[in-house]
PDB file of C-alpha atoms in Angstrom:
ATOM      1  CA  MET P   1      20.468  35.854   0.968  1.00  0.00           C
ATOM      2  CA  ASN P   2      18.702  36.522  -2.190  1.00  0.00           C
ATOM      3  CA  ILE P   3      16.225  33.374  -1.576  1.00  0.00           C
ATOM      4  CA  PRO P   4      14.705  31.886  -4.428  1.00  0.00           C
ATOM      5  CA  GLU P   5      11.110  32.654  -4.937  1.00  0.00           C
ATOM      6  CA  ARG P   6       9.350  29.202  -5.039  1.00  0.00           C
ATOM      7  CA  ASP P   7       6.920  27.254  -7.650  1.00  0.00           C
ATOM      8  CA  LEU P   8       3.966  27.325  -6.245  1.00  0.00           C
ATOM      9  CA  ARG P   9       1.513  25.211  -7.612  1.00  0.00           C
ATOM     10  CA  PRO P  10      -2.562  25.568  -7.456  1.00  0.00           C
ATOM     11  CA  ALA P  11      -3.534  21.775  -6.536  1.00  0.00           C
ATOM     12  CA  LEU P  12      -6.976  20.141  -4.797  1.00  0.00           C
ATOM     13  CA  VAL P  13      -5.880  18.175  -1.673  1.00  0.00           C
ATOM     14  CA  SER P  14      -8.339  15.285  -0.806  1.00  0.00           C
ATOM     15  CA  LEU P  15      -9.056  14.997   2.979  1.00  0.00           C
ATOM     16  CA  ASN P  16     -11.567  11.714   2.512  1.00  0.00           C
ATOM     17  CA  GLY P  17     -13.224   9.090   1.266  1.00  0.00           C
ATOM     18  CA  ASP P  18     -11.367   6.946  -1.219  1.00  0.00           C
ATOM     19  CA  LEU P  19      -9.442   9.896  -2.300  1.00  0.00           C
ATOM     20  CA  ILE P  20      -8.129  10.952   0.813  1.00  0.00           C
ATOM     21  CA  ALA P  21      -4.255  12.562   1.339  1.00  0.00           C
ATOM     22  CA  VAL P  22      -4.528  13.023  -3.157  1.00  0.00           C
ATOM     23  CA  PRO P  23      -2.617  16.205  -3.500  1.00  0.00           C
ATOM     24  CA  ILE P  24      -4.671  16.762  -7.402  1.00  0.00           C
ATOM     25  CA  LEU P  25      -2.264  19.601  -9.623  1.00  0.00           C
ATOM     26  CA  LEU P  26      -5.072  21.600 -11.734  1.00  0.00           C
ATOM     27  CA  GLU P  27      -3.194  22.031 -13.953  1.00  0.00           C
ATOM     28  CA  ARG P  28      -5.344  22.612 -16.957  1.00  0.00           C
ATOM     29  CA  GLU P  29      -7.338  25.965 -18.020  1.00  0.00           C
ATOM     30  CA  LYS P  30     -10.763  23.863 -16.791  1.00  0.00           C
ATOM     31  CA  VAL P  31     -11.113  21.535 -14.002  1.00  0.00           C
ATOM     32  CA  THR P  32     -14.546  19.622 -14.141  1.00  0.00           C
ATOM     33  CA  LEU P  33     -15.851  17.716 -10.800  1.00  0.00           C
ATOM     34  CA  GLY P  34     -18.344  14.980 -10.634  1.00  0.00           C
ATOM     35  CA  ARG P  35     -19.542  11.675 -11.110  1.00  0.00           C
ATOM     36  CA  ALA P  36     -19.430  11.274 -15.109  1.00  0.00           C
ATOM     37  CA  LEU P  37     -15.999   8.989 -16.279  1.00  0.00           C
ATOM     38  CA  GLU P  38     -15.397  12.079 -18.063  1.00  0.00           C
ATOM     39  CA  ALA P  39     -14.623  14.230 -15.666  1.00  0.00           C
ATOM     40  CA  ASP P  40     -11.292  15.413 -14.736  1.00  0.00           C
ATOM     41  CA  VAL P  41     -11.610  15.176 -11.056  1.00  0.00           C
ATOM     42  CA  ARG P  42     -14.695  11.430 -10.410  1.00  0.00           C
ATOM     43  CA  ILE P  43     -16.230  11.193  -7.561  1.00  0.00           C
ATOM     44  CA  ASN P  44     -17.556   8.165  -6.751  1.00  0.00           C
ATOM     45  CA  ASP P  45     -20.509   9.042  -4.503  1.00  0.00           C
ATOM     46  CA  PHE P  46     -24.420   8.787  -6.079  1.00  0.00           C
ATOM     47  CA  ARG P  47     -24.305  12.493  -3.533  1.00  0.00           C
ATOM     48  CA  VAL P  48     -22.485  14.294  -6.346  1.00  0.00           C
ATOM     49  CA  SER P  49     -24.171  14.858  -9.443  1.00  0.00           C
ATOM     50  CA  ARG P  50     -22.059  13.539 -12.879  1.00  0.00           C
ATOM     51  CA  LYS P  51     -20.710  17.766 -13.666  1.00  0.00           C
ATOM     52  CA  HIS P  52     -20.621  18.509 -10.373  1.00  0.00           C
ATOM     53  CA  ALA P  53     -18.559  21.588 -10.078  1.00  0.00           C
ATOM     54  CA  GLN P  54     -15.442  23.552 -12.234  1.00  0.00           C
ATOM     55  CA  ILE P  55     -12.891  25.252 -11.488  1.00  0.00           C
ATOM     56  CA  SER P  56     -11.704  27.802 -14.124  1.00  0.00           C
ATOM     57  CA  LYS P  57      -7.911  29.226 -14.189  1.00  0.00           C
ATOM     58  CA  ILE P  58      -8.177  33.507 -14.460  1.00  0.00           C
ATOM     59  CA  GLU P  59      -5.930  35.661 -15.721  1.00  0.00           C
ATOM     60  CA  GLY P  60      -6.318  39.324 -13.508  1.00  0.00           C
ATOM     61  CA  GLU P  61      -5.814  42.380 -15.331  1.00  0.00           C
ATOM     62  CA  ASP P  62      -2.347  42.547 -13.137  1.00  0.00           C
ATOM     63  CA  GLY P  63      -0.407  39.312 -14.917  1.00  0.00           C
ATOM     64  CA  SER P  64      -1.983  37.342 -12.000  1.00  0.00           C
ATOM     65  CA  GLU P  65      -4.151  34.012 -11.852  1.00  0.00           C
ATOM     66  CA  ASN P  66      -7.696  33.316 -10.098  1.00  0.00           C
ATOM     67  CA  TYR P  67      -9.279  30.458 -10.383  1.00  0.00           C
ATOM     68  CA  LEU P  68     -13.003  29.972  -9.679  1.00  0.00           C
ATOM     69  CA  LEU P  69     -14.956  27.564  -8.368  1.00  0.00           C
ATOM     70  CA  SER P  70     -18.645  27.978  -9.899  1.00  0.00           C
ATOM     71  CA  ASP P  71     -21.224  24.716  -9.714  1.00  0.00           C
ATOM     72  CA  LEU P  72     -22.830  23.680 -12.208  1.00  0.00           C
ATOM     73  CA  HIS P  73     -27.100  23.088 -11.196  1.00  0.00           C
ATOM     74  CA  SER P  74     -25.247  20.522  -9.362  1.00  0.00           C
ATOM     75  CA  ARG P  75     -27.927  18.679  -7.639  1.00  0.00           C
ATOM     76  CA  ASN P  76     -27.005  18.792  -4.400  1.00  0.00           C
ATOM     77  CA  GLY P  77     -24.773  22.213  -3.953  1.00  0.00           C
ATOM     78  CA  THR P  78     -21.363  22.889  -3.608  1.00  0.00           C
ATOM     79  CA  LEU P  79     -20.099  24.646  -0.165  1.00  0.00           C
ATOM     80  CA  LEU P  80     -16.715  26.534  -0.555  1.00  0.00           C
ATOM     81  CA  ASN P  81     -15.696  27.274   3.688  1.00  0.00           C
ATOM     82  CA  GLY P  82     -19.640  25.664   5.378  1.00  0.00           C
ATOM     83  CA  ARG P  83     -21.691  27.363   2.684  1.00  0.00           C
ATOM     84  CA  LYS P  84     -23.115  26.680  -0.529  1.00  0.00           C
ATOM     85  CA  ILE P  85     -21.956  29.441  -3.841  1.00  0.00           C
ATOM     86  CA  ILE P  86     -22.802  29.290  -6.871  1.00  0.00           C
ATOM     87  CA  GLN P  87     -19.247  31.277  -7.948  1.00  0.00           C
ATOM     88  CA  GLU P  88     -16.396  32.563  -6.427  1.00  0.00           C
ATOM     89  CA  PHE P  89     -12.357  32.911  -5.923  1.00  0.00           C
ATOM     90  CA  LEU P  90     -10.111  30.592  -3.666  1.00  0.00           C
ATOM     91  CA  GLN P  91      -8.155  31.668  -1.435  1.00  0.00           C
ATOM     92  CA  ASN P  92      -5.504  29.266  -0.286  1.00  0.00           C
ATOM     93  CA  GLY P  93      -6.784  27.000   2.131  1.00  0.00           C
ATOM     94  CA  ASP P  94     -10.057  27.127   0.502  1.00  0.00           C
ATOM     95  CA  LYS P  95     -12.379  23.928   1.538  1.00  0.00           C
ATOM     96  CA  ILE P  96     -15.005  23.116  -0.826  1.00  0.00           C
ATOM     97  CA  MET P  97     -17.733  20.051   0.139  1.00  0.00           C
ATOM     98  CA  ILE P  98     -18.981  18.212  -2.864  1.00  0.00           C
ATOM     99  CA  GLY P  99     -21.186  15.372  -1.885  1.00  0.00           C
ATOM    100  CA  GLU P 100     -19.899  13.627   1.234  1.00  0.00           C
ATOM    101  CA  GLN P 101     -15.388  14.679  -0.120  1.00  0.00           C
ATOM    102  CA  LEU P 102     -13.704  17.120   1.327  1.00  0.00           C
ATOM    103  CA  PHE P 103     -11.288  19.228  -0.780  1.00  0.00           C
ATOM    104  CA  ARG P 104      -8.842  21.611   0.588  1.00  0.00           C
ATOM    105  CA  PHE P 105      -7.424  24.826  -2.109  1.00  0.00           C
ATOM    106  CA  ASP P 106      -3.482  24.792  -1.558  1.00  0.00           C
ATOM    107  CA  LEU P 107      -1.400  27.205  -3.100  1.00  0.00           C
ATOM    108  CA  MET P 108       1.686  23.826  -2.668  1.00  0.00           C
ATOM    109  CA  ASP P 109       5.809  24.257  -3.373  1.00  0.00           C
ATOM    110  CA  GLU P 110       7.587  20.765  -4.465  1.00  0.00           C
ATOM    111  CA  ILE P 111       7.889  20.028  -1.732  1.00  0.00           C
ATOM    112  CA  ASP P 112       4.560  20.105  -0.637  1.00  0.00           C
ATOM    113  CA  ARG P 113       3.521  18.094  -3.143  1.00  0.00           C
ATOM    114  CA  GLU P 114       6.049  15.560  -2.325  1.00  0.00           C
ATOM    115  CA  TYR P 115       5.138  15.603   1.425  1.00  0.00           C
ATOM    116  CA  GLN P 116       1.460  14.825   0.316  1.00  0.00           C
ATOM    117  CA  MET P 117       2.265  11.612  -1.829  1.00  0.00           C
ATOM    118  CA  GLN P 118       4.142  10.287   0.663  1.00  0.00           C
ATOM    119  CA  ILE P 119       1.460  10.884   3.016  1.00  0.00           C
ATOM    120  CA  ARG P 120      -0.755   9.351  -0.054  1.00  0.00           C
ATOM    121  CA  ARG P 121       1.031   5.995  -0.144  1.00  0.00           C
ATOM    122  CA  LEU P 122       2.698   5.953   3.379  1.00  0.00           C
ATOM    123  CA  LEU P 123      -2.250   5.609   3.771  1.00  0.00           C
ATOM    124  CA  SER P 124      -2.661   3.692   0.400  1.00  0.00           C
ATOM    125  CA  HIS P 125       0.489   1.086   0.469  1.00  0.00           C
ATOM    126  CA  ASP P 126       0.861  -2.003   1.845  1.00  0.00           C
ATOM    127  CA  ASP P 127       3.812  -1.390   3.714  1.00  0.00           C
ATOM    128  CA  LEU P 128       5.882  -4.457   3.931  1.00  0.00           C
ATOM    129  CA  THR P 129       5.153  -5.061  -0.104  1.00  0.00           C
ATOM    130  CA  GLY P 130       4.837  -1.542  -1.646  1.00  0.00           C
ATOM    131  CA  LEU P 131       1.421  -3.679  -2.615  1.00  0.00           C
ATOM    132  CA  LEU P 132      -2.098  -1.279  -2.568  1.00  0.00           C
ATOM    133  CA  SER P 133      -4.144  -1.979   0.852  1.00  0.00           C
ATOM    134  CA  SER P 134      -7.470  -3.891   0.296  1.00  0.00           C
ATOM    135  CA  ARG P 135      -9.315  -0.177   0.814  1.00  0.00           C
ATOM    136  CA  SER P 136      -7.538   1.089  -1.750  1.00  0.00           C
ATOM    137  CA  PHE P 137      -7.246  -1.930  -4.100  1.00  0.00           C
ATOM    138  CA  PHE P 138     -11.530  -1.893  -3.537  1.00  0.00           C
ATOM    139  CA  SER P 139     -11.059   1.476  -4.911  1.00  0.00           C
ATOM    140  CA  GLU P 140      -9.592   1.517  -7.767  1.00  0.00           C
ATOM    141  CA  LEU P 141     -11.411  -1.894  -8.623  1.00  0.00           C
ATOM    142  CA  ARG P 142     -15.409   0.602  -8.664  1.00  0.00           C
ATOM    143  CA  ARG P 143     -13.325   3.140 -10.577  1.00  0.00           C
ATOM    144  CA  GLU P 144     -12.233  -0.333 -13.071  1.00  0.00           C
ATOM    145  CA  ALA P 145     -15.693  -1.105 -12.608  1.00  0.00           C
ATOM    146  CA  ALA P 146     -17.378   1.561 -13.781  1.00  0.00           C
ATOM    147  CA  ARG P 147     -14.721   2.237 -16.432  1.00  0.00           C
ATOM    148  CA  ALA P 148     -15.243  -1.282 -17.707  1.00  0.00           C
ATOM    149  CA  LYS P 149     -19.523  -0.539 -17.840  1.00  0.00           C
ATOM    150  CA  TYR P 150     -18.831   2.057 -19.586  1.00  0.00           C
ATOM    151  CA  GLU P 151     -16.259   1.104 -22.402  1.00  0.00           C
ATOM    152  CA  LYS P 152     -18.312  -2.645 -22.103  1.00  0.00           C
ATOM    153  CA  LYS P 153     -14.428  -3.587 -21.934  1.00  0.00           C
ATOM    154  CA  PRO P 154     -13.824  -6.805 -19.887  1.00  0.00           C
ATOM    155  CA  PHE P 155     -10.934  -7.525 -16.823  1.00  0.00           C
ATOM    156  CA  CYS P 156     -10.767  -9.653 -14.377  1.00  0.00           C
ATOM    157  CA  VAL P 157     -10.266 -10.155 -10.632  1.00  0.00           C
ATOM    158  CA  LEU P 158      -7.057 -12.895  -8.998  1.00  0.00           C
ATOM    159  CA  MET P 159      -7.402 -13.958  -5.147  1.00  0.00           C
ATOM    160  CA  MET P 160      -4.536 -15.535  -4.452  1.00  0.00           C
ATOM    161  CA  ASP P 161      -3.046 -17.405  -0.901  1.00  0.00           C
ATOM    162  CA  VAL P 162       0.242 -18.703   0.157  1.00  0.00           C
ATOM    163  CA  ASP P 163      -0.312 -22.314   0.592  1.00  0.00           C
ATOM    164  CA  TYR P 164       0.629 -24.159   3.911  1.00  0.00           C
ATOM    165  CA  PHE P 165       2.040 -20.561   5.027  1.00  0.00           C
ATOM    166  CA  LYS P 166       1.758 -21.448   8.695  1.00  0.00           C
ATOM    167  CA  THR P 167       4.313 -23.827   8.336  1.00  0.00           C
ATOM    168  CA  VAL P 168       7.236 -20.911   7.044  1.00  0.00           C
ATOM    169  CA  ASN P 169       6.606 -19.242  10.122  1.00  0.00           C
ATOM    170  CA  ASP P 170       7.146 -21.802  11.883  1.00  0.00           C
ATOM    171  CA  THR P 171      10.100 -23.748  10.285  1.00  0.00           C
ATOM    172  CA  TYR P 172      11.754 -20.315   9.772  1.00  0.00           C
ATOM    173  CA  GLY P 173      10.556 -17.803  12.687  1.00  0.00           C
ATOM    174  CA  HIS P 174       8.767 -14.956  11.357  1.00  0.00           C
ATOM    175  CA  LEU P 175      11.326 -12.591   9.956  1.00  0.00           C
ATOM    176  CA  THR P 176      10.787 -15.483   7.200  1.00  0.00           C
ATOM    177  CA  GLY P 177       7.061 -14.678   6.997  1.00  0.00           C
ATOM    178  CA  SER P 178       7.613 -11.175   6.665  1.00  0.00           C
ATOM    179  CA  LYS P 179      10.766 -11.845   3.846  1.00  0.00           C
ATOM    180  CA  THR P 180       8.659 -13.878   2.185  1.00  0.00           C
ATOM    181  CA  LEU P 181       5.466 -11.759   1.385  1.00  0.00           C
ATOM    182  CA  GLU P 182       7.336  -8.694   0.794  1.00  0.00           C
ATOM    183  CA  GLU P 183       9.744 -10.961  -1.680  1.00  0.00           C
ATOM    184  CA  ILE P 184       5.738 -11.997  -3.307  1.00  0.00           C
ATOM    185  CA  GLY P 185       5.032  -9.045  -3.385  1.00  0.00           C
ATOM    186  CA  ASN P 186       7.503  -7.792  -5.491  1.00  0.00           C
ATOM    187  CA  CYS P 187       6.897 -11.485  -7.652  1.00  0.00           C
ATOM    188  CA  ILE P 188       3.821 -10.180  -7.887  1.00  0.00           C
ATOM    189  CA  THR P 189       4.835  -6.430  -9.124  1.00  0.00           C
ATOM    190  CA  GLN P 190       7.389  -7.682 -11.510  1.00  0.00           C
ATOM    191  CA  ASN P 191       4.171  -9.689 -13.190  1.00  0.00           C
ATOM    192  CA  LEU P 192       2.092  -7.062 -14.101  1.00  0.00           C
ATOM    193  CA  ARG P 193       1.007  -5.248 -17.400  1.00  0.00           C
ATOM    194  CA  ILE P 194       1.379  -1.461 -17.453  1.00  0.00           C
ATOM    195  CA  GLY P 195      -2.206  -0.715 -16.011  1.00  0.00           C
ATOM    196  CA  ASP P 196      -2.921  -4.095 -13.589  1.00  0.00           C
ATOM    197  CA  VAL P 197      -3.220  -3.376 -10.230  1.00  0.00           C
ATOM    198  CA  ALA P 198      -2.560  -5.648  -7.189  1.00  0.00           C
ATOM    199  CA  ALA P 199      -2.945  -5.551  -2.986  1.00  0.00           C
ATOM    200  CA  ARG P 200      -2.375  -7.183  -0.154  1.00  0.00           C
ATOM    201  CA  PHE P 201      -5.460  -7.969   1.656  1.00  0.00           C
ATOM    202  CA  GLY P 202      -3.988  -9.169   5.027  1.00  0.00           C
ATOM    203  CA  GLY P 203      -2.207 -11.796   6.958  1.00  0.00           C
ATOM    204  CA  GLU P 204      -1.533 -14.180   2.588  1.00  0.00           C
ATOM    205  CA  GLU P 205      -4.197 -13.618   1.027  1.00  0.00           C
ATOM    206  CA  PHE P 206      -3.661 -10.987  -2.434  1.00  0.00           C
ATOM    207  CA  ALA P 207      -5.701 -10.010  -4.793  1.00  0.00           C
ATOM    208  CA  ALA P 208      -4.922  -8.478  -8.458  1.00  0.00           C
ATOM    209  CA  PHE P 209      -7.284  -7.024 -11.904  1.00  0.00           C
ATOM    210  CA  LEU P 210      -6.381  -6.947 -15.363  1.00  0.00           C
ATOM    211  CA  LEU P 211      -7.190  -4.968 -17.199  1.00  0.00           C
ATOM    212  CA  ASP P 212      -9.295  -5.580 -20.269  1.00  0.00           C
ATOM    213  CA  ALA P 213      -8.540  -8.760 -19.688  1.00  0.00           C
ATOM    214  CA  GLU P 214     -11.067 -11.968 -21.054  1.00  0.00           C
ATOM    215  CA  PRO P 215     -11.566 -15.479 -18.841  1.00  0.00           C
ATOM    216  CA  ALA P 216      -8.968 -17.434 -21.284  1.00  0.00           C
ATOM    217  CA  GLN P 217      -6.347 -14.392 -20.515  1.00  0.00           C
ATOM    218  CA  GLY P 218      -7.132 -13.602 -16.854  1.00  0.00           C
ATOM    219  CA  ILE P 219      -6.069 -17.620 -16.896  1.00  0.00           C
ATOM    220  CA  VAL P 220      -2.365 -16.988 -18.273  1.00  0.00           C
ATOM    221  CA  ALA P 221      -2.198 -14.229 -16.329  1.00  0.00           C
ATOM    222  CA  ALA P 222      -2.924 -16.332 -13.059  1.00  0.00           C
ATOM    223  CA  GLU P 223      -0.557 -19.397 -14.262  1.00  0.00           C
ATOM    224  CA  ARG P 224       1.822 -16.716 -14.983  1.00  0.00           C
ATOM    225  CA  PHE P 225       2.020 -15.348 -11.276  1.00  0.00           C
ATOM    226  CA  ARG P 226       1.369 -19.060  -9.905  1.00  0.00           C
ATOM    227  CA  ALA P 227       4.728 -20.232 -12.043  1.00  0.00           C
ATOM    228  CA  GLU P 228       6.922 -17.381 -10.865  1.00  0.00           C
ATOM    229  CA  ILE P 229       6.045 -17.897  -7.078  1.00  0.00           C
ATOM    230  CA  GLU P 230       6.892 -21.257  -8.096  1.00  0.00           C
ATOM    231  CA  ASN P 231       9.569 -21.811  -9.129  1.00  0.00           C
ATOM    232  CA  CYS P 232      11.088 -18.799  -7.074  1.00  0.00           C
ATOM    233  CA  GLU P 233      13.455 -19.070  -4.299  1.00  0.00           C
ATOM    234  CA  PHE P 234      12.740 -16.933  -1.010  1.00  0.00           C
ATOM    235  CA  SER P 235      15.406 -15.701   1.144  1.00  0.00           C
ATOM    236  CA  ILE P 236      15.194 -17.964   4.732  1.00  0.00           C
ATOM    237  CA  VAL P 237      16.029 -15.333   7.295  1.00  0.00           C
ATOM    238  CA  LYS P 238      19.676 -16.357  10.432  1.00  0.00           C
ATOM    239  CA  LYS P 239      20.491 -13.435  12.244  1.00  0.00           C
ATOM    240  CA  GLY P 240      20.004 -11.068   9.717  1.00  0.00           C
ATOM    241  CA  LYS P 241      21.819 -12.955   5.759  1.00  0.00           C
ATOM    242  CA  PHE P 242      19.628 -14.154   3.716  1.00  0.00           C
ATOM    243  CA  SER P 243      22.128 -17.249   3.172  1.00  0.00           C
ATOM    244  CA  GLU P 244      19.569 -20.128   2.161  1.00  0.00           C
ATOM    245  CA  PHE P 245      16.477 -20.132   0.189  1.00  0.00           C
ATOM    246  CA  HIS P 246      12.810 -22.299   0.711  1.00  0.00           C
ATOM    247  CA  HIS P 247       9.564 -22.385  -1.672  1.00  0.00           C
ATOM    248  CA  VAL P 248       6.390 -22.347  -2.036  1.00  0.00           C
ATOM    249  CA  THR P 249       3.484 -22.258  -3.965  1.00  0.00           C
ATOM    250  CA  ILE P 250       0.244 -20.263  -3.867  1.00  0.00           C
ATOM    251  CA  SER P 251      -3.428 -21.034  -4.947  1.00  0.00           C
ATOM    252  CA  ILE P 252      -5.538 -18.732  -7.104  1.00  0.00           C
ATOM    253  CA  GLY P 253      -9.435 -18.064  -7.602  1.00  0.00           C
ATOM    254  CA  MET P 254     -10.447 -16.457 -10.433  1.00  0.00           C
ATOM    255  CA  ALA P 255     -13.776 -14.539 -11.676  1.00  0.00           C
ATOM    256  CA  SER P 256     -14.095 -12.211 -14.783  1.00  0.00           C
ATOM    257  CA  PHE P 257     -16.395  -9.150 -15.661  1.00  0.00           C
ATOM    258  CA  PRO P 258     -19.251  -9.304 -17.101  1.00  0.00           C
ATOM    259  CA  ASP P 259     -19.615 -12.812 -17.345  1.00  0.00           C
ATOM    260  CA  ASP P 260     -19.693 -13.438 -13.941  1.00  0.00           C
ATOM    261  CA  SER P 261     -20.725 -10.634 -12.316  1.00  0.00           C
ATOM    262  CA  ASP P 262     -20.688  -6.387 -13.016  1.00  0.00           C
ATOM    263  CA  ASP P 263     -20.421  -5.322  -9.343  1.00  0.00           C
ATOM    264  CA  PRO P 264     -16.830  -4.782  -8.110  1.00  0.00           C
ATOM    265  CA  ILE P 265     -17.258  -6.430  -4.210  1.00  0.00           C
ATOM    266  CA  GLU P 266     -19.490  -9.882  -5.698  1.00  0.00           C
ATOM    267  CA  LEU P 267     -16.502 -10.588  -8.411  1.00  0.00           C
ATOM    268  CA  ILE P 268     -14.453 -10.551  -5.111  1.00  0.00           C
ATOM    269  CA  GLU P 269     -16.461 -13.104  -3.732  1.00  0.00           C
ATOM    270  CA  MET P 270     -17.192 -15.033  -6.365  1.00  0.00           C
ATOM    271  CA  ALA P 271     -12.282 -15.001  -7.011  1.00  0.00           C
ATOM    272  CA  ASP P 272     -12.168 -15.417  -2.951  1.00  0.00           C
ATOM    273  CA  SER P 273     -14.853 -18.504  -3.454  1.00  0.00           C
ATOM    274  CA  ALA P 274     -13.023 -20.193  -6.790  1.00  0.00           C
ATOM    275  CA  LEU P 275      -9.669 -19.937  -4.197  1.00  0.00           C
ATOM    276  CA  TYR P 276     -10.958 -21.829  -2.297  1.00  0.00           C
ATOM    277  CA  ARG P 277     -11.985 -24.358  -4.297  1.00  0.00           C
ATOM    278  CA  ALA P 278      -8.679 -23.963  -5.499  1.00  0.00           C
ATOM    279  CA  LYS P 279      -7.118 -25.328  -1.821  1.00  0.00           C
ATOM    280  CA  ARG P 280      -9.639 -28.149  -1.440  1.00  0.00           C
ATOM    281  CA  GLU P 281      -8.612 -29.446  -4.462  1.00  0.00           C
ATOM    282  CA  GLY P 282      -5.134 -30.130  -3.452  1.00  0.00           C
ATOM    283  CA  ARG P 283      -3.202 -26.661  -3.529  1.00  0.00           C
ATOM    284  CA  ASN P 284      -1.035 -24.600  -6.267  1.00  0.00           C
ATOM    285  CA  ARG P 285      -3.438 -24.009  -8.845  1.00  0.00           C
ATOM    286  CA  ILE P 286      -6.304 -22.342 -10.884  1.00  0.00           C
ATOM    287  CA  CYS P 287      -9.737 -22.411  -9.990  1.00  0.00           C
ATOM    288  CA  THR P 288     -12.208 -20.396 -12.297  1.00  0.00           C
ATOM    289  CA  TYR P 289     -15.685 -19.274 -10.814  1.00  0.00           C
ATOM    290  CA  HIS P 290     -17.047 -20.461 -14.288  1.00  0.00           C
ATOM    291  CA  GLU P 291     -15.537 -22.953 -15.783  1.00  0.00           C
ATOM    292  CA  ILE P 292     -13.759 -21.633 -19.449  1.00  0.00           C
ATOM    293  CA  ASP P 293     -14.483 -22.903 -23.097  1.00  0.00           C
ATOM    294  CA  PRO P 294     -12.261 -25.346 -23.764  1.00  0.00           C
ATOM    295  CA  GLU P 295     -12.069 -23.681 -26.746  1.00  0.00           C
ATOM    296  CA  ASP P 296     -11.562 -20.143 -26.200  1.00  0.00           C
ATOM    297  CA  PHE P 297      -8.789 -21.331 -23.763  1.00  0.00           C
ATOM    298  CA  ASN P 298      -6.674 -23.308 -25.917  1.00  0.00           C
ATOM    299  CA  LYS P 299      -6.670 -20.438 -28.557  1.00  0.00           C
ATOM    300  CA  THR P 300      -4.525 -18.023 -25.673  1.00  0.00           C
ATOM    301  CA  LEU P 301      -2.684 -21.265 -23.103  1.00  0.00           C
ATOM    302  CA  PRO P 302       0.004 -22.628 -24.118  1.00  0.00           C
ATOM    303  CA  PRO P 303      -0.913 -26.810 -23.232  1.00  0.00           C
ATOM    304  CA  ARG P 304       0.058 -27.129 -19.675  1.00  0.00           C
ATOM    305  CA  GLN P 305      -1.943 -29.162 -16.579  1.00  0.00           C
ATOM    306  CA  PHE P 306      -2.972 -27.544 -13.665  1.00  0.00           C
TER     307      PHE P 306
END
């Protein structure tokens, strides 16, 4: 019986940190690893130099492809299997440490790559809603803040909380509560633009950040989420069937980069503060950390009281 050859491709698999379980295919002739925004593999670690190390594809005399790891005169060095190197060819299974980030060099076939992606998804996403976990959201938010600073572009952070969610569980039961959270996740996903990111923070709290969005544009997006959820029919689970429906609303707080802060953690705290104000002022509404200029607001948002 002829066994088909495996289509092995070189990849780095992150074994810890923000990128854990991510398989990074080495498809270019040269792949740069470092802290700089322009690095091919960006590592958010102050111990990592801007351009720290490079992996180059070298063709052997017999036509084989070999991969050379080179340190790019980094401040703290590049470790291969626990020892500092200047240049060395990689072997399948080698461990590379850059700052606190540990990678494994693997030759992976399609099944390996799919398996690794499934592990990554399980680690980085909430299994009920399919949205990012809070940890993965913070990782993406830090990357976005760095990009926005570099490119001098705005973005907005939203914190969202389902109103009176305990009443849903008390009235209809926890199966309906879980189904409602799943369907809210779907509502949020369907109303994201390409590039925007959303997460479930735990319980009935959600978060999102909106790329390249001025504050007034952020309010437009927040209103889209709010209105979609207010108007949606959420399933009531009875004996495994979804024949009846109920309604919920959501309160939203917003903070904007760089107007409110250029620190990602501070932006979350500010959006959370605005969310609690929305709760205090009656729920099912949007509050911003700072007031938006009415002229900017009216240019972007169709007239509506909320």
